[in-house]
């Protein structure tokens, strides 16, 4: 039990550090899976309150980044649709003024 706890305390800081700093989605998924596996195998008692706070904070940061990126993509799609409509209207107006 002490050996496992010592191993966890050795691995945990680096694992959480990579969880906080990793930006590549595929690698981040592997890190998150590793954290989840550790929690499942070790159980709740191995994660102290500071580690849990660090884990929750890292997860919140990644979720916020994902939400912000999704909002940016959504706004970019809206802008693209608006520009397409504007160009279409502009062509119609040009045709009307040129022909008539």
JSON list of C-alpha atoms in Angstrom, two decimals:
[
{"chain": "A", "resi": 1, "resn": "UNK", "atom": "CA", "xyz": [0.00, 0.00, 0.00]},
{"chain": "A", "resi": 2, "resn": "UNK", "atom": "CA", "xyz": [2.81, 2.43, 0.89]},
{"chain": "A", "resi": 3, "resn": "UNK", "atom": "CA", "xyz": [4.71, 1.45, -2.24]},
{"chain": "A", "resi": 4, "resn": "UNK", "atom": "CA", "xyz": [1.68, 2.19, -4.42]},
{"chain": "A", "resi": 5, "resn": "UNK", "atom": "CA", "xyz": [1.12, 5.50, -2.62]},
{"chain": "A", "resi": 6, "resn": "UNK", "atom": "CA", "xyz": [4.78, 6.45, -3.14]},
{"chain": "A", "resi": 7, "resn": "UNK", "atom": "CA", "xyz": [4.53, 5.57, -6.84]},
{"chain": "A", "resi": 8, "resn": "UNK", "atom": "CA", "xyz": [1.36, 7.65, -7.17]},
{"chain": "A", "resi": 9, "resn": "UNK", "atom": "CA", "xyz": [2.99, 10.61, -5.44]},
{"chain": "A", "resi": 10, "resn": "UNK", "atom": "CA", "xyz": [5.95, 10.24, -7.81]},
{"chain": "A", "resi": 11, "resn": "UNK", "atom": "CA", "xyz": [3.81, 10.00, -10.98]},
{"chain": "A", "resi": 12, "resn": "UNK", "atom": "CA", "xyz": [1.01, 12.39, -10.06]},
{"chain": "A", "resi": 13, "resn": "UNK", "atom": "CA", "xyz": [2.86, 15.73, -10.36]},
{"chain": "A", "resi": 14, "resn": "UNK", "atom": "CA", "xyz": [4.16, 14.95, -13.85]},
{"chain": "A", "resi": 15, "resn": "UNK", "atom": "CA", "xyz": [0.85, 13.51, -14.98]},
{"chain": "A", "resi": 16, "resn": "UNK", "atom": "CA", "xyz": [-1.06, 16.57, -13.75]},
{"chain": "A", "resi": 17, "resn": "UNK", "atom": "CA", "xyz": [1.59, 18.89, -15.20]},
{"chain": "A", "resi": 18, "resn": "UNK", "atom": "CA", "xyz": [1.11, 17.32, -18.62]},
{"chain": "A", "resi": 19, "resn": "UNK", "atom": "CA", "xyz": [-2.65, 17.54, -18.14]},
{"chain": "A", "resi": 20, "resn": "UNK", "atom": "CA", "xyz": [-2.34, 21.28, -17.58]},
{"chain": "A", "resi": 21, "resn": "UNK", "atom": "CA", "xyz": [0.12, 22.04, -20.34]},
{"chain": "A", "resi": 22, "resn": "UNK", "atom": "CA", "xyz": [-0.68, 19.64, -23.17]},
{"chain": "A", "resi": 23, "resn": "UNK", "atom": "CA", "xyz": [-2.43, 21.31, -26.07]},
{"chain": "A", "resi": 24, "resn": "UNK", "atom": "CA", "xyz": [-2.51, 18.49, -28.62]},
{"chain": "A", "resi": 25, "resn": "UNK", "atom": "CA", "xyz": [-6.00, 16.92, -28.36]},
{"chain": "A", "resi": 26, "resn": "UNK", "atom": "CA", "xyz": [-4.86, 13.35, -29.11]},
{"chain": "A", "resi": 27, "resn": "UNK", "atom": "CA", "xyz": [-2.12, 13.45, -26.48]},
{"chain": "A", "resi": 28, "resn": "UNK", "atom": "CA", "xyz": [-4.39, 15.20, -24.00]},
{"chain": "A", "resi": 29, "resn": "UNK", "atom": "CA", "xyz": [-6.93, 12.38, -24.43]},
{"chain": "A", "resi": 30, "resn": "UNK", "atom": "CA", "xyz": [-4.23, 9.82, -23.57]},
{"chain": "A", "resi": 31, "resn": "UNK", "atom": "CA", "xyz": [-3.19, 11.82, -20.49]},
{"chain": "A", "resi": 32, "resn": "UNK", "atom": "CA", "xyz": [-6.81, 12.09, -19.35]},
{"chain": "A", "resi": 33, "resn": "UNK", "atom": "CA", "xyz": [-7.27, 8.37, -19.89]},
{"chain": "A", "resi": 34, "resn": "UNK", "atom": "CA", "xyz": [-4.15, 7.72, -17.80]},
{"chain": "A", "resi": 35, "resn": "UNK", "atom": "CA", "xyz": [-5.49, 9.87, -14.96]},
{"chain": "A", "resi": 36, "resn": "UNK", "atom": "CA", "xyz": [-8.84, 8.08, -15.14]},
{"chain": "A", "resi": 37, "resn": "UNK", "atom": "CA", "xyz": [-7.12, 4.68, -15.06]},
{"chain": "A", "resi": 38, "resn": "UNK", "atom": "CA", "xyz": [-5.09, 5.69, -12.03]},
{"chain": "A", "resi": 39, "resn": "UNK", "atom": "CA", "xyz": [-8.19, 6.87, -10.18]},
{"chain": "A", "resi": 40, "resn": "UNK", "atom": "CA", "xyz": [-10.06, 3.67, -11.06]},
{"chain": "A", "resi": 41, "resn": "UNK", "atom": "CA", "xyz": [-7.23, 1.40, -9.96]},
{"chain": "A", "resi": 42, "resn": "UNK", "atom": "CA", "xyz": [-6.08, 3.31, -6.90]},
{"chain": "A", "resi": 43, "resn": "UNK", "atom": "CA", "xyz": [-9.45, 4.46, -5.64]},
{"chain": "A", "resi": 44, "resn": "UNK", "atom": "CA", "xyz": [-10.48, 7.75, -4.13]},
{"chain": "A", "resi": 45, "resn": "UNK", "atom": "CA", "xyz": [-8.23, 7.55, -1.07]},
{"chain": "A", "resi": 46, "resn": "UNK", "atom": "CA", "xyz": [-5.03, 8.02, -3.09]},
{"chain": "A", "resi": 47, "resn": "UNK", "atom": "CA", "xyz": [-6.00, 11.46, -4.38]},
{"chain": "A", "resi": 48, "resn": "UNK", "atom": "CA", "xyz": [-5.74, 14.11, -1.72]},
{"chain": "A", "resi": 49, "resn": "UNK", "atom": "CA", "xyz": [-7.75, 17.33, -1.76]},
{"chain": "A", "resi": 50, "resn": "UNK", "atom": "CA", "xyz": [-4.95, 19.40, -3.33]},
{"chain": "A", "resi": 51, "resn": "UNK", "atom": "CA", "xyz": [-4.51, 16.88, -6.14]},
{"chain": "A", "resi": 52, "resn": "UNK", "atom": "CA", "xyz": [-8.27, 16.81, -6.68]},
{"chain": "A", "resi": 53, "resn": "UNK", "atom": "CA", "xyz": [-8.39, 20.61, -6.86]},
{"chain": "A", "resi": 54, "resn": "UNK", "atom": "CA", "xyz": [-5.52, 20.58, -9.35]},
{"chain": "A", "resi": 55, "resn": "UNK", "atom": "CA", "xyz": [-7.26, 17.93, -11.43]},
{"chain": "A", "resi": 56, "resn": "UNK", "atom": "CA", "xyz": [-10.59, 19.78, -11.42]},
{"chain": "A", "resi": 57, "resn": "UNK", "atom": "CA", "xyz": [-8.91, 23.08, -12.30]},
{"chain": "A", "resi": 58, "resn": "UNK", "atom": "CA", "xyz": [-7.06, 21.52, -15.24]},
{"chain": "A", "resi": 59, "resn": "UNK", "atom": "CA", "xyz": [-10.27, 19.93, -16.50]},
{"chain": "A", "resi": 60, "resn": "UNK", "atom": "CA", "xyz": [-12.16, 23.23, -16.16]},
{"chain": "A", "resi": 61, "resn": "UNK", "atom": "CA", "xyz": [-9.44, 25.04, -18.11]},
{"chain": "A", "resi": 62, "resn": "UNK", "atom": "CA", "xyz": [-9.56, 22.53, -20.95]},
{"chain": "A", "resi": 63, "resn": "UNK", "atom": "CA", "xyz": [-13.35, 22.57, -21.05]},
{"chain": "A", "resi": 64, "resn": "UNK", "atom": "CA", "xyz": [-13.32, 26.37, -21.17]},
{"chain": "A", "resi": 65, "resn": "UNK", "atom": "CA", "xyz": [-10.76, 26.35, -24.00]},
{"chain": "A", "resi": 66, "resn": "UNK", "atom": "CA", "xyz": [-12.88, 23.86, -25.92]},
{"chain": "A", "resi": 67, "resn": "UNK", "atom": "CA", "xyz": [-15.99, 25.95, -25.36]},
{"chain": "A", "resi": 68, "resn": "UNK", "atom": "CA", "xyz": [-14.20, 29.13, -26.47]},
{"chain": "A", "resi": 69, "resn": "UNK", "atom": "CA", "xyz": [-12.89, 27.43, -29.62]},
{"chain": "A", "resi": 70, "resn": "UNK", "atom": "CA", "xyz": [-16.36, 26.14, -30.42]},
{"chain": "A", "resi": 71, "resn": "UNK", "atom": "CA", "xyz": [-17.77, 29.64, -30.02]},
{"chain": "A", "resi": 72, "resn": "UNK", "atom": "CA", "xyz": [-15.09, 30.99, -32.36]},
{"chain": "A", "resi": 73, "resn": "UNK", "atom": "CA", "xyz": [-15.95, 28.32, -34.95]},
{"chain": "A", "resi": 74, "resn": "UNK", "atom": "CA", "xyz": [-19.66, 29.06, -34.59]},
{"chain": "A", "resi": 75, "resn": "UNK", "atom": "CA", "xyz": [-19.08, 32.79, -35.05]},
{"chain": "A", "resi": 76, "resn": "UNK", "atom": "CA", "xyz": [-16.82, 32.14, -38.05]},
{"chain": "A", "resi": 77, "resn": "UNK", "atom": "CA", "xyz": [-19.56, 30.01, -39.65]},
{"chain": "A", "resi": 78, "resn": "UNK", "atom": "CA", "xyz": [-22.11, 32.77, -39.04]},
{"chain": "A", "resi": 79, "resn": "UNK", "atom": "CA", "xyz": [-19.78, 35.35, -40.53]},
{"chain": "A", "resi": 80, "resn": "UNK", "atom": "CA", "xyz": [-19.15, 33.15, -43.57]},
{"chain": "A", "resi": 81, "resn": "UNK", "atom": "CA", "xyz": [-22.91, 32.75, -44.14]},
{"chain": "A", "resi": 82, "resn": "UNK", "atom": "CA", "xyz": [-23.47, 36.48, -43.74]},
{"chain": "A", "resi": 83, "resn": "UNK", "atom": "CA", "xyz": [-20.67, 37.29, -46.21]},
{"chain": "A", "resi": 84, "resn": "UNK", "atom": "CA", "xyz": [-22.06, 34.81, -48.71]},
{"chain": "A", "resi": 85, "resn": "UNK", "atom": "CA", "xyz": [-25.52, 36.40, -48.46]},
{"chain": "A", "resi": 86, "resn": "UNK", "atom": "CA", "xyz": [-23.99, 39.86, -48.76]},
{"chain": "A", "resi": 87, "resn": "UNK", "atom": "CA", "xyz": [-22.07, 38.92, -51.92]},
{"chain": "A", "resi": 88, "resn": "UNK", "atom": "CA", "xyz": [-25.20, 37.38, -53.40]},
{"chain": "A", "resi": 89, "resn": "UNK", "atom": "CA", "xyz": [-27.20, 40.55, -52.65]},
{"chain": "A", "resi": 90, "resn": "UNK", "atom": "CA", "xyz": [-24.43, 42.69, -54.03]},
{"chain": "A", "resi": 91, "resn": "UNK", "atom": "CA", "xyz": [-24.43, 40.71, -57.31]},
{"chain": "A", "resi": 92, "resn": "UNK", "atom": "CA", "xyz": [-28.20, 41.03, -57.58]},
{"chain": "A", "resi": 93, "resn": "UNK", "atom": "CA", "xyz": [-28.01, 44.77, -57.08]},
{"chain": "A", "resi": 94, "resn": "UNK", "atom": "CA", "xyz": [-25.20, 45.08, -59.62]},
{"chain": "A", "resi": 95, "resn": "UNK", "atom": "CA", "xyz": [-27.21, 43.11, -62.18]},
{"chain": "A", "resi": 96, "resn": "UNK", "atom": "CA", "xyz": [-30.32, 45.27, -61.56]},
{"chain": "A", "resi": 97, "resn": "UNK", "atom": "CA", "xyz": [-28.41, 48.53, -61.94]},
{"chain": "A", "resi": 98, "resn": "UNK", "atom": "CA", "xyz": [-26.47, 47.32, -64.97]},
{"chain": "A", "resi": 99, "resn": "UNK", "atom": "CA", "xyz": [-29.42, 45.88, -66.87]},
{"chain": "A", "resi": 100, "resn": "UNK", "atom": "CA", "xyz": [-32.01, 48.51, -66.04]}
]
